[in-house]
Amino acid sequence: TAGITQAPTSQILAAGRSMTLRCTQDMRHNAMYWYRQDLGLGLRLIHYSNTAGTTGKGEVPDGYSVSRANTDDFPLTLASAVPSQTSVYFCASSEEPNQPQHFGDGTRLSIL
Amino acid sequence: GQNIDQPTEMTATEGAIVQINCTYQTSGFNGLFWYQQHAGEAPTFLSYNVLDGLEEKGRFSSFLSRSKGYSYLLLKELQMKDSASYLCAVRDGDYKLSFGAGTTVTVRA
């Protein structure tokens, strides 16, 4: 099925370890996004990329990094995980930045 | 920054109508989106308003007043499958989306 694929589906990680969340889309969308969703806070933008080769910081970028080497892939890296990064992470894409965003199924990450 | 407010919870009866309000204060405005999110699933796009007025799409309608910083999502002929969280999101001048915390709608038989 075409769309956005996120991996892993869920992960338990020890604090201090590094982790890369993968996101791949096959819709040839130019823009991609990473959000975290926490109870009572809604979705918050971590990083975004309006086109391959460019990235930008969202509302909560600290502790996270991204890269956009090509159109399809937009990995999110936690260099040294902390318990406050326990969350559900959603990757999204849109054809252009001014178009509706389509979301992946999410990665549930627990940092212990 | 952005400030987006919507009620936390609403309950309605199957077949009824429910209106979910959203108020916002943003630095720049480039449209307002509504998303539906079932528990444990990804958000899915419902509607988009960039000009004032009502946009109708089947049982769902969305209204926008830019001067009042106000939108609502109207769900008609409620069905059990409409039980979900509804997210209001505003796109700012840099085309980034800011989301409200979501409104959980429970439909009862």
Short mmCIF file of C-alpha atoms in Angstrom, two decimals:
data_model
loop_
_atom_site.label_atom_id
_atom_site.label_comp_id
_atom_site.label_asym_id
_atom_site.label_seq_id
_atom_site.Cartn_x
_atom_site.Cartn_y
_atom_site.Cartn_z
CA THR A 1 0.00 0.00 0.00
CA ALA A 2 1.41 3.39 -0.98
CA GLY A 3 2.03 5.91 1.75
CA ILE A 4 4.37 6.46 4.65
CA THR A 5 6.19 3.65 6.41
CA GLN A 6 7.66 4.11 9.87
CA ALA A 7 9.95 1.69 11.66
CA PRO A 8 10.10 0.35 14.25
CA THR A 9 6.47 0.19 15.40
CA SER A 10 7.58 0.33 18.99
CA GLN A 11 10.83 0.30 20.93
CA ILE A 12 12.06 0.28 24.50
CA LEU A 13 15.40 2.04 24.87
CA ALA A 14 17.78 2.56 27.76
CA ALA A 15 18.53 6.17 28.66
CA GLY A 16 21.80 7.36 27.14
CA ARG A 17 21.53 5.11 24.10
CA SER A 18 21.13 6.42 20.57
CA MET A 19 18.25 5.52 18.28
CA THR A 20 17.19 6.30 14.72
CA LEU A 21 13.53 6.25 13.78
CA ARG A 22 13.02 5.53 10.11
CA CYS A 23 10.47 7.14 7.80
CA THR A 24 10.01 6.38 4.12
CA GLN A 25 7.36 7.66 1.72
CA ASP A 26 6.64 6.53 -1.82
CA MET A 27 4.39 9.40 -2.88
CA ARG A 28 7.26 11.61 -4.08
CA HIS A 29 6.14 14.31 -1.66
CA ASN A 30 8.52 17.23 -1.33
CA ALA A 31 7.84 18.08 2.32
CA MET A 32 8.29 15.79 5.32
CA TYR A 33 7.81 16.29 9.05
CA TRP A 34 8.45 14.67 12.42
CA TYR A 35 6.04 15.17 15.32
CA ARG A 36 5.80 13.83 18.84
CA GLN A 37 2.44 13.28 20.48
CA ASP A 38 2.08 13.34 24.24
CA LEU A 39 -1.11 13.03 26.27
CA GLY A 40 -2.76 16.41 26.77
CA LEU A 41 -0.25 18.25 24.60
CA GLY A 42 -1.23 17.25 21.11
CA LEU A 43 1.16 16.91 18.20
CA ARG A 44 4.30 19.03 18.38
CA LEU A 45 6.63 19.59 15.44
CA ILE A 46 10.23 18.43 16.00
CA HIS A 47 11.88 19.00 12.62
CA TYR A 48 10.72 19.43 9.07
CA SER A 49 12.05 19.40 5.52
CA ASN A 50 10.41 21.36 2.73
CA THR A 51 12.48 19.63 0.05
CA ALA A 52 15.30 17.13 -0.26
CA GLY A 53 18.58 18.57 1.01
CA THR A 54 17.00 21.08 3.40
CA THR A 55 15.80 20.78 7.01
CA GLY A 56 14.39 23.12 9.62
CA LYS A 57 13.69 23.19 13.34
CA GLY A 58 10.19 22.94 14.70
CA GLU A 59 8.76 23.69 18.12
CA VAL A 60 10.70 21.05 20.10
CA PRO A 61 13.98 20.24 18.26
CA ASP A 62 16.37 19.83 21.19
CA GLY A 63 17.82 16.32 21.52
CA TYR A 64 16.83 15.36 17.98
CA SER A 65 18.48 15.56 14.57
CA VAL A 66 17.28 14.80 11.05
CA SER A 67 18.67 14.46 7.55
CA ARG A 68 17.05 14.52 4.11
CA ALA A 69 19.50 13.01 1.68
CA ASN A 70 16.77 12.12 -0.83
CA THR A 71 13.05 12.67 -1.43
CA ASP A 72 11.83 9.42 0.10
CA ASP A 73 13.64 9.13 3.43
CA PHE A 74 13.58 11.33 6.52
CA PRO A 75 15.20 9.61 9.54
CA LEU A 76 14.99 11.06 13.04
CA THR A 77 17.92 10.44 15.40
CA LEU A 78 18.05 10.66 19.17
CA ALA A 79 21.76 10.95 19.97
CA SER A 80 21.47 10.24 23.70
CA ALA A 81 17.96 9.34 24.77
CA VAL A 82 16.39 10.73 27.96
CA PRO A 83 13.17 9.61 29.68
CA SER A 84 11.37 12.84 28.65
CA GLN A 85 11.64 11.66 25.05
CA THR A 86 9.20 8.86 25.80
CA SER A 87 6.39 9.56 23.33
CA VAL A 88 4.63 8.47 20.18
CA TYR A 89 6.48 9.77 17.12
CA PHE A 90 4.67 10.44 13.85
CA CYS A 91 6.25 11.10 10.50
CA ALA A 92 4.18 13.00 7.93
CA SER A 93 4.55 14.21 4.37
CA SER A 94 2.82 16.61 2.01
CA GLU A 95 3.15 17.18 -1.71
CA GLU A 96 4.18 20.76 -1.01
CA PRO A 97 4.42 22.66 2.31
CA ASN A 98 1.01 24.28 1.67
CA GLN A 99 -0.80 20.97 1.10
CA PRO A 100 -2.50 18.65 3.64
CA GLN A 101 -0.16 16.34 5.50
CA HIS A 102 -0.44 12.54 5.47
CA PHE A 103 0.76 10.66 8.53
CA GLY A 104 2.53 7.37 9.10
CA ASP A 105 1.29 4.88 11.69
CA GLY A 106 3.70 6.12 14.36
CA THR A 107 6.50 4.73 16.51
CA ARG A 108 5.85 4.23 20.21
CA LEU A 109 9.14 4.89 22.02
CA SER A 110 9.77 4.30 25.72
CA ILE A 111 13.01 5.50 27.32
CA LEU A 112 13.84 3.82 30.63
CA GLY B 1 4.24 31.00 18.99
CA GLN B 2 0.78 29.63 18.49
CA ASN B 3 -2.12 29.26 20.89
CA ILE B 4 -4.85 26.85 19.82
CA ASP B 5 -7.74 25.96 22.10
CA GLN B 6 -10.40 23.30 21.74
CA PRO B 7 -12.55 21.44 24.27
CA THR B 8 -11.04 18.32 25.77
CA GLU B 9 -14.07 16.04 25.54
CA MET B 10 -17.57 15.92 24.06
CA THR B 11 -20.26 13.25 24.21
CA ALA B 12 -23.19 12.88 21.82
CA THR B 13 -25.83 10.36 20.82
CA GLU B 14 -25.81 8.33 17.64
CA GLY B 15 -27.64 10.22 14.89
CA ALA B 16 -27.17 13.60 16.56
CA ILE B 17 -25.04 16.60 15.58
CA VAL B 18 -21.91 17.75 17.39
CA GLN B 19 -19.99 21.00 16.91
CA ILE B 20 -16.33 21.17 17.94
CA ASN B 21 -15.02 24.70 18.36
CA CYS B 22 -11.44 25.83 17.90
CA THR B 23 -10.01 29.26 18.68
CA TYR B 24 -6.52 30.31 17.74
CA GLN B 25 -3.96 33.08 18.03
CA THR B 26 -1.10 32.77 15.57
CA SER B 27 1.76 34.73 14.07
CA GLY B 28 0.64 34.67 10.47
CA PHE B 29 -2.13 32.51 9.05
CA ASN B 30 -2.08 30.25 6.03
CA GLY B 31 -5.03 27.97 6.63
CA LEU B 32 -6.72 25.78 9.20
CA PHE B 33 -6.97 22.00 9.08
CA TRP B 34 -9.08 19.43 10.89
CA TYR B 35 -7.81 15.89 11.40
CA GLN B 36 -9.48 12.80 12.83
CA GLN B 37 -7.50 10.38 14.97
CA HIS B 38 -8.85 7.07 16.24
CA ALA B 39 -7.20 5.69 19.36
CA GLY B 40 -3.84 4.13 18.59
CA GLU B 41 -3.91 5.22 14.96
CA ALA B 42 -2.47 7.98 12.79
CA PRO B 43 -4.27 11.28 12.22
CA THR B 44 -6.18 11.45 8.93
CA PHE B 45 -7.02 14.65 7.05
CA LEU B 46 -10.65 15.79 7.19
CA SER B 47 -10.91 19.37 5.98
CA TYR B 48 -9.10 22.58 5.12
CA ASN B 49 -10.23 26.21 5.33
CA VAL B 50 -8.20 29.19 4.19
CA LEU B 51 -11.03 31.65 3.40
CA ASP B 52 -13.93 32.63 5.63
CA GLY B 53 -17.03 30.52 5.37
CA LEU B 54 -18.30 26.98 5.42
CA GLU B 55 -16.75 24.00 3.65
CA GLU B 56 -19.03 20.96 3.42
CA LYS B 57 -17.82 17.43 2.79
CA GLY B 58 -20.53 14.83 3.28
CA ARG B 59 -21.48 14.52 6.95
CA PHE B 60 -18.63 16.80 7.99
CA SER B 61 -18.50 20.59 7.61
CA SER B 62 -15.88 23.08 8.72
CA PHE B 63 -16.29 26.82 9.25
CA LEU B 64 -13.69 29.57 9.50
CA SER B 65 -13.77 33.19 10.64
CA ARG B 66 -10.29 34.68 10.32
CA SER B 67 -11.23 37.98 11.95
CA LYS B 68 -12.42 36.13 15.08
CA GLY B 69 -9.65 33.50 15.06
CA TYR B 70 -12.37 30.86 15.19
CA SER B 71 -13.28 27.63 13.47
CA TYR B 72 -15.67 24.79 14.09
CA LEU B 73 -16.06 21.25 12.82
CA LEU B 74 -19.64 20.05 12.51
CA LEU B 75 -20.33 16.33 12.53
CA LYS B 76 -23.85 15.40 11.40
CA GLU B 77 -25.77 12.11 11.63
CA LEU B 78 -23.26 10.79 14.12
CA GLN B 79 -22.20 7.16 13.83
CA MET B 80 -20.40 4.99 16.36
CA LYS B 81 -17.33 5.00 14.12
CA ASP B 82 -17.09 8.78 14.58
CA SER B 83 -15.87 8.21 18.15
CA ALA B 84 -12.34 9.61 17.87
CA SER B 85 -10.14 12.56 18.68
CA TYR B 86 -10.51 15.61 16.41
CA LEU B 87 -7.48 17.82 15.99
CA CYS B 88 -7.54 21.48 14.98
CA ALA B 89 -4.31 22.63 13.31
CA VAL B 90 -3.29 26.09 12.11
CA ARG B 91 -0.66 26.75 9.46
CA ASP B 92 1.46 29.79 10.20
CA GLY B 93 3.25 32.22 7.93
CA ASP B 94 6.13 29.77 7.47
CA TYR B 95 3.74 26.98 6.45
CA LYS B 96 4.36 25.01 9.65
CA LEU B 97 1.39 23.36 11.38
CA SER B 98 0.59 23.86 15.04
CA PHE B 99 -1.93 21.48 16.57
CA GLY B 100 -4.41 21.88 19.36
CA ALA B 101 -4.49 19.18 22.03
CA GLY B 102 -7.51 17.54 20.39
CA THR B 103 -11.16 16.95 21.31
CA THR B 104 -12.21 13.41 22.17
CA VAL B 105 -15.72 12.73 20.89
CA THR B 106 -17.62 9.78 22.32
CA VAL B 107 -20.72 8.65 20.44
CA ARG B 108 -23.24 6.72 22.52
CA ALA B 109 -26.01 4.47 21.26
#
